[in-house]
Amino acid sequence: MKKVFAAMAALAFPALVSASVQDDGRQFAVEGVGMATCARFIEARASAPAEYQRMLGFIEGYLSAANLYEPDTFDLTPWHNAAALDLIVEHHCTQHPDDRLVGVTQRMVGGFRPFRIARFSQMLEVGDREHRTYVYEAILRRAQAALQLRGYYSGPEDGTYSPELREGFRKFQREVGLDETGVPDPATLWKLLNP
């Protein structure tokens, strides 16, 4: 009977549970792939698709949870999709192979704060028949303002995806070397709205 309980305990409390420490000294439990190193993330990205998907799931889940605990936050990553998050983590992990995935993700929380949406904003589907995306109305307003500052758009900052705004996105995309879709996809918003 003791062997059965020992086996159950080993299954219930796997060795992948560990503690992590935040910059403010607080400790918290991290389970599973969150304790993986950046080197393992790079390896899984190249050769272990199931493990890599679990790692991306951890990152997305952690960032979604941050929407709850970060003050004045509705969405911490308002235009970042899984592909964008992957590129950010891959870039960091290439330079810091010993960092843990949980630490990288927690640093992302701090880095994304200036870009967050503080309050609820309606999600809009924008684009044309060939290129479509979803974007928050609040982010569309920010993009309108940013395009105005750069001289690509002269319309109102009303969160409306107009033909004039689409052309403004195309002009910006052309200048920065992106596909000229006229759609505010994650790559376009990253280049436009990052300082």
Short mmCIF file of C-alpha atoms in Angstrom, two decimals:
data_model
loop_
_atom_site.label_atom_id
_atom_site.label_comp_id
_atom_site.label_asym_id
_atom_site.label_seq_id
_atom_site.Cartn_x
_atom_site.Cartn_y
_atom_site.Cartn_z
CA MET A 1 0.00 0.00 0.00
CA LYS A 2 2.85 2.38 0.83
CA LYS A 3 4.29 1.81 -2.65
CA VAL A 4 0.98 2.83 -4.23
CA PHE A 5 0.86 6.06 -2.23
CA ALA A 6 4.50 6.77 -3.05
CA ALA A 7 3.78 6.29 -6.75
CA MET A 8 0.70 8.52 -6.52
CA ALA A 9 2.70 11.20 -4.70
CA ALA A 10 5.37 11.08 -7.39
CA LEU A 11 2.72 11.60 -10.04
CA ALA A 12 0.88 14.30 -8.10
CA PHE A 13 4.02 16.27 -7.27
CA PRO A 14 6.36 16.05 -10.25
CA ALA A 15 9.92 17.27 -10.08
CA LEU A 16 9.09 20.12 -12.46
CA VAL A 17 7.52 22.13 -9.64
CA SER A 18 9.96 24.69 -8.37
CA ALA A 19 10.04 28.17 -6.92
CA SER A 20 10.81 31.37 -8.71
CA VAL A 21 11.71 34.72 -7.21
CA GLN A 22 10.45 38.04 -8.55
CA ASP A 23 12.51 41.23 -8.56
CA ASP A 24 10.71 42.36 -5.39
CA GLY A 25 11.82 39.19 -3.55
CA ARG A 26 8.42 37.44 -3.55
CA GLN A 27 8.53 33.70 -4.17
CA PHE A 28 5.90 31.76 -6.05
CA ALA A 29 5.47 28.22 -7.35
CA VAL A 30 6.10 27.53 -11.01
CA GLU A 31 4.99 24.27 -12.53
CA GLY A 32 5.91 22.44 -15.69
CA VAL A 33 7.49 24.11 -18.68
CA GLY A 34 7.72 27.50 -16.96
CA MET A 35 10.93 26.27 -15.34
CA ALA A 36 12.49 25.32 -18.68
CA THR A 37 15.59 27.22 -19.69
CA CYS A 38 15.85 29.44 -22.72
CA ALA A 39 18.22 26.90 -24.24
CA ARG A 40 15.46 24.27 -23.96
CA PHE A 41 12.97 26.69 -25.54
CA ILE A 42 15.29 27.12 -28.54
CA GLU A 43 15.75 23.34 -28.82
CA ALA A 44 12.01 22.64 -28.54
CA ARG A 45 11.26 25.33 -31.10
CA ALA A 46 13.47 23.48 -33.59
CA SER A 47 12.73 19.84 -32.82
CA ALA A 48 9.97 19.20 -30.26
CA PRO A 49 6.73 20.78 -31.53
CA ALA A 50 4.49 19.46 -28.73
CA GLU A 51 6.79 20.74 -25.99
CA TYR A 52 7.24 24.04 -27.85
CA GLN A 53 3.44 24.48 -28.05
CA ARG A 54 3.19 23.85 -24.28
CA MET A 55 5.83 26.53 -23.74
CA LEU A 56 3.91 29.03 -25.88
CA GLY A 57 0.76 28.06 -23.99
CA PHE A 58 2.52 28.80 -20.70
CA ILE A 59 3.61 32.22 -22.00
CA GLU A 60 0.13 33.11 -23.27
CA GLY A 61 -1.49 31.87 -20.06
CA TYR A 62 0.93 33.80 -17.85
CA LEU A 63 0.36 36.99 -19.83
CA SER A 64 -3.41 36.47 -19.74
CA ALA A 65 -3.27 36.04 -15.96
CA ALA A 66 -1.31 39.29 -15.75
CA ASN A 67 -4.38 41.05 -17.15
CA LEU A 68 -6.03 40.25 -13.82
CA TYR A 69 -3.24 41.22 -11.41
CA GLU A 70 -1.63 44.18 -13.20
CA PRO A 71 -3.25 47.46 -12.13
CA ASP A 72 -5.22 49.42 -14.73
CA THR A 73 -4.99 46.59 -17.25
CA PHE A 74 -7.64 45.15 -19.53
CA ASP A 75 -5.20 43.64 -22.05
CA LEU A 76 -1.45 43.69 -21.51
CA THR A 77 -0.71 42.44 -25.04
CA PRO A 78 -3.33 44.16 -27.19
CA TRP A 79 -1.87 43.33 -30.60
CA HIS A 80 0.56 40.51 -29.88
CA ASN A 81 -0.33 37.07 -31.18
CA ALA A 82 1.50 33.79 -30.48
CA ALA A 83 3.88 34.37 -33.40
CA ALA A 84 4.87 37.79 -32.06
CA LEU A 85 5.40 36.44 -28.55
CA ASP A 86 7.50 33.60 -29.99
CA LEU A 87 9.78 36.07 -31.77
CA ILE A 88 10.24 38.14 -28.63
CA VAL A 89 11.11 35.10 -26.50
CA GLU A 90 13.32 33.59 -29.20
CA HIS A 91 15.29 36.85 -29.48
CA HIS A 92 15.82 36.99 -25.70
CA CYS A 93 16.59 33.29 -25.34
CA THR A 94 19.22 33.33 -28.07
CA GLN A 95 21.15 35.88 -26.01
CA HIS A 96 20.38 34.43 -22.53
CA PRO A 97 20.25 30.60 -22.78
CA ASP A 98 20.33 30.02 -18.99
CA ASP A 99 17.30 32.22 -18.20
CA ARG A 100 14.11 30.43 -17.17
CA LEU A 101 10.95 30.80 -19.25
CA VAL A 102 9.03 32.11 -16.24
CA GLY A 103 11.56 34.91 -15.72
CA VAL A 104 11.52 35.88 -19.38
CA THR A 105 7.74 36.01 -19.33
CA GLN A 106 7.63 38.07 -16.13
CA ARG A 107 10.04 40.58 -17.71
CA MET A 108 7.68 40.74 -20.69
CA VAL A 109 4.89 41.79 -18.31
CA GLY A 110 6.94 44.83 -17.29
CA GLY A 111 7.96 45.56 -20.86
CA PHE A 112 4.38 45.46 -22.15
CA ARG A 113 2.93 47.80 -19.49
CA PRO A 114 3.33 50.96 -21.61
CA PHE A 115 1.39 49.34 -24.47
CA ARG A 116 -1.49 47.86 -22.47
CA ILE A 117 -5.14 48.80 -22.78
CA ALA A 118 -6.35 49.95 -19.39
CA ARG A 119 -10.11 49.63 -19.97
CA PHE A 120 -12.43 47.54 -22.09
CA SER A 121 -12.27 48.34 -25.79
CA GLN A 122 -14.37 46.85 -28.54
CA MET A 123 -12.64 44.43 -30.90
CA LEU A 124 -13.10 45.32 -34.58
CA GLU A 125 -12.60 43.19 -37.67
CA VAL A 126 -10.78 45.30 -40.27
CA GLY A 127 -9.29 44.82 -43.72
CA ASP A 128 -10.47 43.76 -47.14
CA ARG A 129 -11.33 40.45 -48.80
CA GLU A 130 -7.69 39.39 -49.02
CA HIS A 131 -6.22 40.71 -45.75
CA ARG A 132 -8.17 40.83 -42.50
CA THR A 133 -7.36 41.10 -38.82
CA TYR A 134 -8.94 41.93 -35.49
CA VAL A 135 -7.84 45.01 -33.59
CA TYR A 136 -9.10 46.87 -30.54
CA GLU A 137 -10.77 50.20 -31.27
CA ALA A 138 -8.41 51.81 -28.71
CA ILE A 139 -5.40 50.48 -30.62
CA LEU A 140 -6.84 51.71 -33.91
CA ARG A 141 -7.09 55.18 -32.34
CA ARG A 142 -3.45 54.97 -31.22
CA ALA A 143 -2.44 53.89 -34.70
CA GLN A 144 -4.35 56.82 -36.24
CA ALA A 145 -2.49 59.23 -33.96
CA ALA A 146 0.88 57.62 -34.72
CA LEU A 147 0.26 57.69 -38.47
CA GLN A 148 -0.75 61.36 -38.21
CA LEU A 149 2.48 62.21 -36.40
CA ARG A 150 4.46 60.55 -39.19
CA GLY A 151 2.46 62.26 -41.93
CA TYR A 152 0.73 59.16 -43.34
CA TYR A 153 -2.81 59.94 -42.25
CA SER A 154 -4.78 63.16 -41.84
CA GLY A 155 -8.21 61.88 -40.77
CA PRO A 156 -9.82 61.81 -37.34
CA GLU A 157 -8.69 59.69 -34.40
CA ASP A 158 -12.05 57.99 -34.15
CA GLY A 159 -11.16 54.28 -34.23
CA THR A 160 -12.76 53.82 -37.67
CA TYR A 161 -10.98 51.80 -40.34
CA SER A 162 -11.53 54.04 -43.36
CA PRO A 163 -10.04 53.88 -46.87
CA GLU A 164 -7.83 56.83 -45.89
CA LEU A 165 -6.55 54.94 -42.85
CA ARG A 166 -5.93 51.80 -44.91
CA GLU A 167 -3.83 53.90 -47.31
CA GLY A 168 -1.95 55.39 -44.36
CA PHE A 169 -1.07 51.89 -43.16
CA ARG A 170 0.07 50.94 -46.68
CA LYS A 171 2.38 53.97 -46.90
CA PHE A 172 3.86 53.19 -43.49
CA GLN A 173 4.29 49.49 -44.34
CA ARG A 174 6.05 50.41 -47.57
CA GLU A 175 8.49 52.70 -45.73
CA VAL A 176 9.42 50.13 -43.07
CA GLY A 177 9.66 47.15 -45.44
CA LEU A 178 6.51 45.23 -44.50
CA ASP A 179 3.96 43.69 -46.84
CA GLU A 180 1.70 46.52 -48.06
CA THR A 181 -1.62 45.10 -46.92
CA GLY A 182 -3.07 48.23 -45.34
CA VAL A 183 -4.04 46.08 -42.36
CA PRO A 184 -2.85 46.79 -38.80
CA ASP A 185 -1.37 43.34 -38.18
CA PRO A 186 0.92 42.65 -35.20
CA ALA A 187 4.13 43.40 -37.16
CA THR A 188 2.77 46.73 -38.39
CA LEU A 189 1.53 47.76 -34.95
CA TRP A 190 4.82 46.71 -33.36
CA LYS A 191 6.84 48.94 -35.68
CA LEU A 192 4.34 51.79 -35.51
CA LEU A 193 3.55 51.91 -31.79
CA ASN A 194 6.83 50.94 -30.15
CA PRO A 195 8.88 53.98 -29.12
#
